């Protein structure tokens, strides 16, 4: 690693720091949503499901699509720019794998359930086992957010490592 050019290390440092900041921002939004918004709409289903509806409630769909997209671009750029720094690259790949796993879980479980809850808000006749389903969704969301937070903290030693490479 001693033969890495200073400008290579500087670019790697920049992209790793940007993705770390983006990840912590994303987690701040997730923590806020988990502690403030989720308890509101899970409180008394299906009455509070109106909060989830696009145009009528607090739809966060566009916010999360934009934030995740920006973060994932910066994450990939961090991997690309840190590629020659083997210990950082290897841990970034592990963190990326965990991140992708949780994103797949989000897209396969959390998002479809939110869409279903939105449909229940429009048509309460679709309601089945709502108390159990919202309770399960909420508890699994705590786990999901905890994993994302753990990934965030996984970036810190990588930032320390890359900052120690400064010439």
XYZ file of N, CA, C and O in Angstrom:
668
model
N 0.816 -1.198 0.000
C 0.000 0.000 0.000
C 0.858 1.260 0.000
O 0.344 2.319 -0.287
N 2.133 1.110 0.311
C 2.998 2.285 0.337
C 3.149 2.924 -1.037
O 3.479 4.090 -1.156
N 2.935 2.138 -2.098
C 3.147 2.668 -3.443
C 1.896 3.319 -4.049
O 1.885 3.628 -5.223
N 0.869 3.545 -3.257
C -0.326 4.212 -3.763
C -0.049 5.704 -3.910
O 0.531 6.338 -3.027
N -0.490 6.257 -5.010
C -0.307 7.687 -5.251
C -1.160 8.495 -4.272
O -2.266 8.080 -3.898
N -0.661 9.638 -3.892
C -1.370 10.503 -2.942
C -2.740 10.904 -3.469
O -3.714 10.950 -2.701
N -2.842 11.170 -4.790
C -4.144 11.576 -5.333
C -5.134 10.401 -5.339
O -6.333 10.604 -5.208
N -4.635 9.173 -5.472
C -5.513 7.999 -5.400
C -6.095 7.884 -3.995
O -7.304 7.704 -3.820
N -5.225 7.999 -3.003
C -5.671 7.909 -1.611
C -6.641 9.054 -1.298
O -7.648 8.841 -0.620
N -6.367 10.238 -1.804
C -7.255 11.389 -1.561
C -8.644 11.144 -2.140
O -9.655 11.418 -1.479
N -8.714 10.616 -3.362
C -10.030 10.323 -3.967
C -10.746 9.219 -3.188
O -11.961 9.300 -2.948
N -9.998 8.205 -2.792
C -10.595 7.120 -2.002
C -11.144 7.669 -0.690
O -12.263 7.331 -0.273
N -10.366 8.530 -0.064
C -10.772 9.156 1.200
C -12.051 9.971 1.013
O -12.988 9.867 1.816
N -12.106 10.762 -0.026
C -13.280 11.600 -0.291
C -14.527 10.744 -0.462
O -15.558 10.992 0.170
N -14.468 9.723 -1.319
C -15.660 8.920 -1.594
C -16.063 8.060 -0.407
O -17.262 7.873 -0.154
N -15.094 7.584 0.353
C -15.432 6.815 1.552
C -16.093 7.734 2.579
O -17.098 7.353 3.193
N -15.573 8.925 2.751
C -16.179 9.872 3.700
C -17.570 10.306 3.244
O -18.495 10.402 4.062
N -17.739 10.548 1.952
C -19.061 10.935 1.435
C -20.076 9.824 1.680
O -21.189 10.085 2.147
N -19.711 8.587 1.376
C -20.678 7.497 1.568
C -20.954 7.264 3.046
O -22.078 6.933 3.431
N -19.958 7.480 3.895
C -20.172 7.344 5.340
C -21.158 8.405 5.821
O -22.105 8.094 6.560
N -20.963 9.635 5.390
C -21.876 10.720 5.763
C -23.282 10.432 5.231
O -24.280 10.589 5.945
N -23.371 9.984 3.979
C -24.681 9.656 3.399
C -25.369 8.546 4.197
O -26.580 8.598 4.429
N -24.600 7.550 4.604
C -25.174 6.441 5.359
C -25.706 6.924 6.701
O -26.798 6.543 7.131
N -24.927 7.782 7.387
C -25.394 8.305 8.660
C -26.612 9.208 8.481
O -27.530 9.190 9.312
N -26.667 9.984 7.406
C -27.862 10.799 7.124
C -29.076 9.911 6.884
O -30.173 10.171 7.388
N -28.874 8.860 6.105
C -29.951 7.926 5.826
C -30.454 7.302 7.131
O -31.661 7.193 7.359
N -29.519 6.931 8.000
C -29.926 6.330 9.268
C -30.617 7.326 10.181
O -31.530 6.954 10.925
N -30.212 8.589 10.121
C -30.926 9.601 10.892
C -32.380 9.680 10.465
O -33.293 9.733 11.309
N -32.602 9.660 9.168
C -33.980 9.688 8.648
C -34.729 8.422 9.044
O -35.911 8.477 9.408
N -34.048 7.277 8.993
C -34.697 6.017 9.375
C -35.060 6.007 10.857
O -36.130 5.530 11.232
N -34.152 6.514 11.683
C -34.428 6.553 13.114
C -35.616 7.475 13.390
O -36.521 7.122 14.156
N -35.629 8.643 12.756
C -36.760 9.563 12.919
C -38.059 8.876 12.490
O -39.062 8.905 13.216
N -38.040 8.281 11.313
C -39.244 7.613 10.812
C -39.679 6.499 11.759
O -40.865 6.359 12.067
N -38.740 5.712 12.249
C -39.038 4.580 13.126
C -39.599 5.023 14.474
O -40.501 4.380 15.011
N -39.064 6.115 15.009
C -39.485 6.554 16.338
C -40.679 7.507 16.324
O -41.408 7.592 17.312
N -40.890 8.217 15.213
C -41.957 9.228 15.173
C -43.108 8.811 14.256
O -44.268 8.794 14.666
N -42.797 8.478 13.023
C -43.838 8.238 12.027
C -44.454 6.835 12.132
O -45.682 6.687 12.114
N -43.625 5.815 12.231
C -44.142 4.439 12.263
C -45.117 4.221 13.426
O -46.192 3.645 13.223
N -44.805 4.684 14.645
C -45.789 4.488 15.723
C -47.136 5.145 15.447
O -48.169 4.645 15.904
N -47.144 6.239 14.678
C -48.410 6.914 14.357
C -49.302 6.049 13.475
O -50.489 5.912 13.726
N -48.719 5.470 12.386
C -49.587 4.737 11.484
C -49.840 3.302 11.946
O -50.811 2.686 11.526
N -49.015 2.760 12.842
C -49.264 1.407 13.345
C -50.159 1.411 14.580
O -50.632 0.356 15.001
N -50.401 2.586 15.112
C -51.134 2.745 16.363
C -52.544 2.161 16.324
O -52.951 1.450 17.229
N -53.300 2.483 15.300
C -54.678 1.973 15.224
C -55.047 1.683 13.775
O -55.693 2.487 13.118
N -54.584 0.525 13.290
C -54.920 0.167 11.915
C -56.398 -0.183 11.786
O -56.963 -0.708 12.732
N -57.030 0.093 10.696
C -56.573 0.743 9.483
C -56.796 2.261 9.471
O -56.440 2.919 8.510
N -57.349 2.814 10.568
C -57.679 4.244 10.576
C -56.463 5.112 10.234
O -56.574 6.062 9.460
N -55.328 4.811 10.813
C -54.150 5.654 10.607
C -53.370 5.329 9.334
O -52.368 5.977 9.048
N -53.821 4.350 8.579
C -53.148 4.022 7.317
C -53.261 5.156 6.302
O -52.514 5.201 5.339
N -54.196 6.062 6.550
C -54.317 7.221 5.652
C -53.009 8.009 5.602
O -52.709 8.663 4.614
N -52.235 7.940 6.674
C -50.946 8.642 6.722
C -49.970 8.122 5.667
O -49.026 8.813 5.306
N -50.192 6.921 5.180
C -49.283 6.295 4.216
C -49.624 6.617 2.766
O -48.819 6.360 1.877
N -50.786 7.157 2.538
C -51.261 7.326 1.163
C -50.548 8.449 0.422
O -50.340 9.537 0.975
N -50.210 8.160 -0.833
C -49.640 9.181 -1.712
C -50.681 10.262 -1.931
O -51.829 9.975 -2.237
N -50.281 11.514 -1.785
C -51.178 12.632 -2.043
C -52.070 12.988 -0.881
O -52.553 14.101 -0.800
N -52.312 12.060 0.025
C -53.188 12.321 1.164
C -52.447 12.309 2.494
O -52.904 12.876 3.457
N -51.356 11.618 2.535
C -50.641 11.453 3.793
C -49.219 11.959 3.679
O -48.925 12.907 2.971
N -48.351 11.280 4.379
C -46.937 11.650 4.404
C -46.175 10.596 3.616
O -45.404 9.832 4.169
N -46.427 10.505 2.349
C -45.749 9.509 1.532
C -44.260 9.839 1.484
O -43.857 10.926 1.105
N -43.482 8.879 1.889
C -42.030 9.063 1.915
C -41.351 8.306 0.776
O -40.130 8.219 0.738
N -42.150 7.784 -0.137
C -41.626 6.962 -1.223
C -40.551 7.689 -2.027
O -39.449 7.167 -2.208
N -40.829 8.875 -2.489
C -39.865 9.608 -3.326
C -38.624 9.964 -2.509
O -37.501 9.832 -2.983
N -38.838 10.388 -1.268
C -37.709 10.701 -0.395
C -36.759 9.509 -0.289
O -35.550 9.638 -0.466
N -37.306 8.308 0.001
C -36.461 7.129 0.181
C -35.836 6.673 -1.132
O -34.684 6.234 -1.143
N -36.552 6.784 -2.226
C -35.975 6.403 -3.526
C -34.771 7.287 -3.837
O -33.709 6.798 -4.221
N -34.921 8.591 -3.640
C -33.822 9.522 -3.928
C -32.657 9.282 -2.968
O -31.504 9.171 -3.398
N -32.947 9.204 -1.674
C -31.871 9.042 -0.693
C -31.113 7.739 -0.897
O -29.876 7.716 -0.901
N -31.836 6.634 -1.069
C -31.160 5.348 -1.297
C -30.376 5.354 -2.604
O -29.265 4.822 -2.672
N -30.931 5.947 -3.628
C -30.226 5.993 -4.913
C -28.923 6.766 -4.794
O -27.863 6.296 -5.246
N -28.977 7.939 -4.178
C -27.762 8.732 -3.992
C -26.744 7.983 -3.139
O -25.554 7.944 -3.452
N -27.248 7.387 -2.068
C -26.321 6.665 -1.200
C -25.683 5.478 -1.916
O -24.482 5.237 -1.798
N -26.465 4.740 -2.650
C -25.914 3.563 -3.311
C -24.914 3.943 -4.396
O -23.927 3.246 -4.603
N -25.127 5.069 -5.052
C -24.140 5.554 -6.026
C -22.836 5.902 -5.313
O -21.755 5.511 -5.755
N -22.945 6.615 -4.183
C -21.715 6.973 -3.456
C -21.034 5.737 -2.888
O -19.807 5.665 -2.848
N -21.800 4.753 -2.477
C -21.246 3.504 -1.942
C -20.432 2.797 -3.030
O -19.290 2.372 -2.812
N -21.017 2.676 -4.211
C -20.313 2.033 -5.328
C -19.057 2.816 -5.697
O -17.995 2.224 -5.935
N -19.151 4.129 -5.699
C -17.966 4.948 -5.986
C -16.892 4.761 -4.915
O -15.695 4.715 -5.230
N -17.298 4.625 -3.660
C -16.323 4.371 -2.597
C -15.611 3.038 -2.834
O -14.385 2.948 -2.689
N -16.367 2.017 -3.222
C -15.746 0.719 -3.518
C -14.770 0.858 -4.687
O -13.630 0.375 -4.620
N -15.184 1.532 -5.728
C -14.323 1.711 -6.914
C -13.048 2.458 -6.538
O -11.944 2.036 -6.880
N -13.193 3.569 -5.826
C -12.026 4.398 -5.515
C -11.155 3.818 -4.404
O -10.014 4.250 -4.236
N -11.664 2.868 -3.652
C -10.870 2.223 -2.604
C -10.352 0.852 -3.051
O -9.761 0.118 -2.253
N -10.569 0.510 -4.290
C -10.290 -0.841 -4.767
C -8.845 -1.290 -4.517
O -8.595 -2.433 -4.157
N -7.887 -0.416 -4.673
C -6.480 -0.790 -4.506
C -6.042 -0.840 -3.043
O -4.922 -1.244 -2.753
N -6.916 -0.433 -2.159
C -6.589 -0.449 -0.726
C -7.276 -1.675 -0.141
O -8.419 -1.626 0.330
N -6.565 -2.798 -0.197
C -7.163 -4.107 0.051
C -7.970 -4.237 1.345
O -9.113 -4.700 1.291
N -7.449 -3.854 2.502
C -8.276 -4.052 3.708
C -9.549 -3.206 3.697
O -10.601 -3.661 4.140
N -9.459 -2.007 3.157
C -10.648 -1.147 3.071
C -11.618 -1.729 2.048
O -12.813 -1.844 2.312
N -11.099 -2.114 0.896
C -11.945 -2.702 -0.155
C -12.676 -3.931 0.369
O -13.889 -4.065 0.181
N -11.963 -4.834 1.034
C -12.586 -6.077 1.498
C -13.719 -5.816 2.487
O -14.788 -6.417 2.387
N -13.495 -4.898 3.427
C -14.551 -4.576 4.382
C -15.701 -3.820 3.719
O -16.862 -4.023 4.075
N -15.377 -2.971 2.764
C -16.449 -2.291 2.020
C -17.327 -3.301 1.289
O -18.552 -3.154 1.244
N -16.707 -4.316 0.724
C -17.482 -5.345 0.023
C -18.378 -6.114 0.991
O -19.523 -6.453 0.652
N -17.888 -6.373 2.187
C -18.709 -7.040 3.206
C -19.884 -6.141 3.602
O -21.029 -6.591 3.652
N -19.580 -4.860 3.861
C -20.650 -3.917 4.219
C -21.653 -3.773 3.079
O -22.867 -3.697 3.321
N -21.151 -3.751 1.842
C -22.041 -3.654 0.685
C -22.939 -4.891 0.585
O -24.134 -4.769 0.295
N -22.376 -6.056 0.844
C -23.183 -7.290 0.798
C -24.290 -7.252 1.853
O -25.446 -7.610 1.563
N -23.958 -6.810 3.062
C -24.974 -6.693 4.112
C -26.023 -5.666 3.690
O -27.229 -5.911 3.812
N -25.563 -4.520 3.182
C -26.480 -3.473 2.729
C -27.429 -4.008 1.650
O -28.646 -3.791 1.719
N -26.874 -4.691 0.667
C -27.706 -5.235 -0.419
C -28.708 -6.248 0.137
O -29.883 -6.251 -0.256
N -28.257 -7.075 1.073
C -29.171 -8.039 1.691
C -30.347 -7.356 2.371
O -31.505 -7.775 2.215
N -30.076 -6.286 3.103
C -31.150 -5.571 3.789
C -32.029 -4.826 2.787
O -33.248 -4.744 2.955
N -31.437 -4.311 1.729
C -32.236 -3.641 0.689
C -33.158 -4.643 -0.010
O -34.318 -4.326 -0.293
N -32.658 -5.842 -0.285
C -33.508 -6.881 -0.895
C -34.655 -7.209 0.056
O -35.814 -7.342 -0.364
N -34.345 -7.355 1.337
C -35.375 -7.611 2.349
C -36.388 -6.470 2.355
O -37.597 -6.693 2.409
N -35.914 -5.236 2.271
C -36.795 -4.063 2.245
C -37.731 -4.121 1.045
O -38.940 -3.903 1.176
N -37.163 -4.406 -0.119
C -37.970 -4.412 -1.343
C -38.891 -5.630 -1.437
O -39.916 -5.575 -2.110
N -38.542 -6.713 -0.755
C -39.374 -7.915 -0.842
C -40.384 -8.040 0.295
O -41.394 -8.726 0.151
N -40.139 -7.374 1.430
C -41.069 -7.482 2.550
C -41.674 -6.121 2.936
O -42.889 -5.965 2.952
N -40.841 -5.165 3.266
C -41.335 -3.903 3.822
C -42.136 -3.092 2.810
O -43.236 -2.636 3.114
N -41.577 -2.883 1.634
C -42.278 -2.086 0.615
C -43.611 -2.705 0.202
O -44.635 -2.000 0.182
N -43.665 -4.014 -0.112
C -44.968 -4.585 -0.486
C -46.019 -4.477 0.634
O -47.198 -4.269 0.360
N -45.575 -4.599 1.877
C -46.523 -4.467 2.977
C -47.029 -3.039 3.116
O -48.214 -2.833 3.393
N -46.149 -2.063 2.930
C -46.598 -0.661 2.971
C -47.623 -0.422 1.853
O -48.659 0.215 2.073
N -47.347 -0.946 0.677
C -48.294 -0.805 -0.441
C -49.627 -1.442 -0.090
O -50.692 -0.878 -0.344
N -49.570 -2.608 0.547
C -50.794 -3.278 0.967
C -51.538 -2.455 2.015
O -52.765 -2.326 1.954
N -50.804 -1.887 2.963
C -51.444 -1.048 3.982
C -52.083 0.185 3.340
O -53.141 0.638 3.776
N -51.462 0.730 2.298
C -52.046 1.858 1.578
C -53.360 1.437 0.919
O -54.329 2.199 0.909
N -53.387 0.235 0.361
C -54.615 -0.268 -0.264
C -55.721 -0.453 0.774
O -56.891 -0.194 0.489
N -55.341 -0.904 1.966
C -56.320 -1.068 3.047
C -56.898 0.291 3.432
O -58.088 0.400 3.727
N -56.070 1.336 3.402
C -56.563 2.682 3.719
C -57.635 3.108 2.722
O -58.598 3.772 3.088
N -57.467 2.705 1.459
C -58.433 3.042 0.423
C -59.662 2.153 0.487
O -60.762 2.567 0.155
N -59.458 0.893 0.911
C -60.543 -0.078 0.949
C -60.409 -0.926 2.218
O -59.785 -1.982 2.189
N -60.996 -0.486 3.331
C -60.868 -1.206 4.601
C -61.362 -2.650 4.559
O -60.994 -3.449 5.420
N -62.139 -3.008 3.554
C -62.608 -4.392 3.434
C -61.449 -5.357 3.201
O -61.576 -6.558 3.431
N -60.304 -4.841 2.739
C -59.123 -5.681 2.505
C -58.378 -6.020 3.798
O -57.429 -6.807 3.775
N -58.814 -5.440 4.902
C -58.112 -5.598 6.179
C -58.210 -7.028 6.701
O -59.300 -7.565 6.835
N -57.048 -7.617 6.966
C -56.970 -8.951 7.570
C -55.776 -8.976 8.509
O -54.663 -8.620 8.114
N -56.002 -9.372 9.745
C -54.933 -9.509 10.734
C -54.060 -8.259 10.837
O -52.835 -8.354 10.965
N -54.659 -7.086 10.780
C -53.878 -5.849 10.731
C -53.048 -5.601 11.976
O -51.910 -5.157 11.874
N -53.580 -5.878 13.142
C -52.819 -5.626 14.366
C -51.556 -6.493 14.360
O -50.462 -5.992 14.614
N -51.703 -7.752 14.041
C -50.546 -8.654 14.000
C -49.572 -8.249 12.892
O -48.366 -8.209 13.101
N -50.088 -7.945 11.719
C -49.217 -7.591 10.592
C -48.460 -6.297 10.833
O -47.269 -6.205 10.533
N -49.132 -5.286 11.377
C -48.432 -4.027 11.640
C -47.435 -4.196 12.781
O -46.341 -3.622 12.739
N -47.779 -4.994 13.773
C -46.859 -5.244 14.885
C -45.602 -5.969 14.395
O -44.477 -5.605 14.761
N -45.795 -6.971 13.552
C -44.658 -7.699 12.979
C -43.816 -6.776 12.117
O -42.579 -6.771 12.216
N -44.464 -5.977 11.284
C -43.743 -5.033 10.419
C -42.902 -4.098 11.282
O -41.731 -3.859 10.995
N -43.504 -3.573 12.334
C -42.805 -2.623 13.198
C -41.609 -3.279 13.893
O -40.515 -2.705 13.931
N -41.770 -4.481 14.424
C -40.664 -5.161 15.108
C -39.535 -5.508 14.132
O -38.356 -5.326 14.453
N -39.887 -6.001 12.954
C -38.861 -6.304 11.960
C -38.170 -5.034 11.476
O -36.975 -5.045 11.155
N -38.901 -3.931 11.458
C -38.298 -2.655 11.079
C -37.233 -2.240 12.086
O -36.198 -1.694 11.709
N -37.468 -2.483 13.368
C -36.437 -2.193 14.371
C -35.161 -2.966 14.054
O -34.059 -2.424 14.137
N -35.313 -4.234 13.696
C -34.151 -5.059 13.342
C -33.461 -4.514 12.094
O -32.237 -4.378 12.047
N -34.248 -4.163 11.103
C -33.690 -3.627 9.853
C -32.906 -2.346 10.115
O -31.775 -2.189 9.641
N -33.466 -1.435 10.873
C -32.779 -0.180 11.181
C -31.514 -0.453 11.993
O -30.470 0.166 11.752
N -31.566 -1.394 12.915
C -30.380 -1.746 13.711
C -29.256 -2.272 12.810
O -28.079 -1.928 13.015
N -29.606 -3.059 11.821
C -28.587 -3.567 10.889
C -27.992 -2.419 10.089
O -26.768 -2.330 9.928
N -28.831 -1.513 9.594
C -28.315 -0.351 8.858
C -27.399 0.498 9.754
O -26.375 0.999 9.310
N -27.759 0.664 11.017
C -26.920 1.429 11.945
C -25.585 0.706 12.152
O -24.524 1.344 12.170
N -25.630 -0.612 12.286
C -24.387 -1.381 12.439
C -23.483 -1.196 11.223
O -22.258 -1.038 11.362
N -24.070 -1.193 10.035
C -23.281 -0.949 8.821
C -22.665 0.435 8.876
O -21.483 0.617 8.539
N -23.424 1.425 9.337
C -22.888 2.784 9.464
C -21.635 2.795 10.332
O -20.624 3.395 9.970
N -21.726 2.145 11.470
C -20.576 2.124 12.369
C -19.426 1.302 11.796
O -18.274 1.528 12.155
N -19.734 0.400 10.873
C -18.683 -0.347 10.183
C -17.824 0.524 9.283
O -16.679 0.187 8.984
N -18.360 1.662 8.872
C -17.586 2.586 8.038
C -16.511 3.337 8.836
O -15.497 3.746 8.279
N -16.739 3.536 10.111
C -15.834 4.365 10.913
C -14.399 3.829 10.913
O -13.467 4.589 10.619
N -14.157 2.536 11.216
C -12.767 2.078 11.182
C -12.147 2.158 9.785
O -10.932 2.342 9.652
N -12.975 2.057 8.757
C -12.457 2.180 7.393
C -12.011 3.612 7.125
O -10.970 3.832 6.492
N -12.782 4.574 7.617
C -12.374 5.979 7.472
C -11.082 6.235 8.233
O -10.181 6.912 7.725
N -10.973 5.689 9.439
C -9.749 5.852 10.225
C -8.569 5.236 9.478
O -7.498 5.842 9.379
N -8.768 4.039 8.925
C -7.700 3.355 8.184
C -7.253 4.187 6.988
O -6.050 4.374 6.765
N -8.200 4.664 6.221
C -7.827 5.406 5.006
C -7.206 6.749 5.359
O -6.279 7.212 4.669
N -7.655 7.374 6.437
C -7.041 8.641 6.854
C -5.604 8.418 7.338
O -4.766 9.313 7.227
N -5.324 7.231 7.854
C -3.960 6.932 8.305
C -2.989 6.732 7.132
O -1.788 6.695 7.336
N -3.518 6.592 5.936
C -2.676 6.409 4.751
C -2.197 7.721 4.157
O -1.416 7.699 3.211
N -2.675 8.805 4.688
C -2.252 10.117 4.157
C -0.725 10.227 4.227
O -0.125 9.882 5.235
N -0.151 10.748 3.141
C 1.320 10.893 3.138
C 1.793 12.000 4.076
O 1.119 12.860 4.470
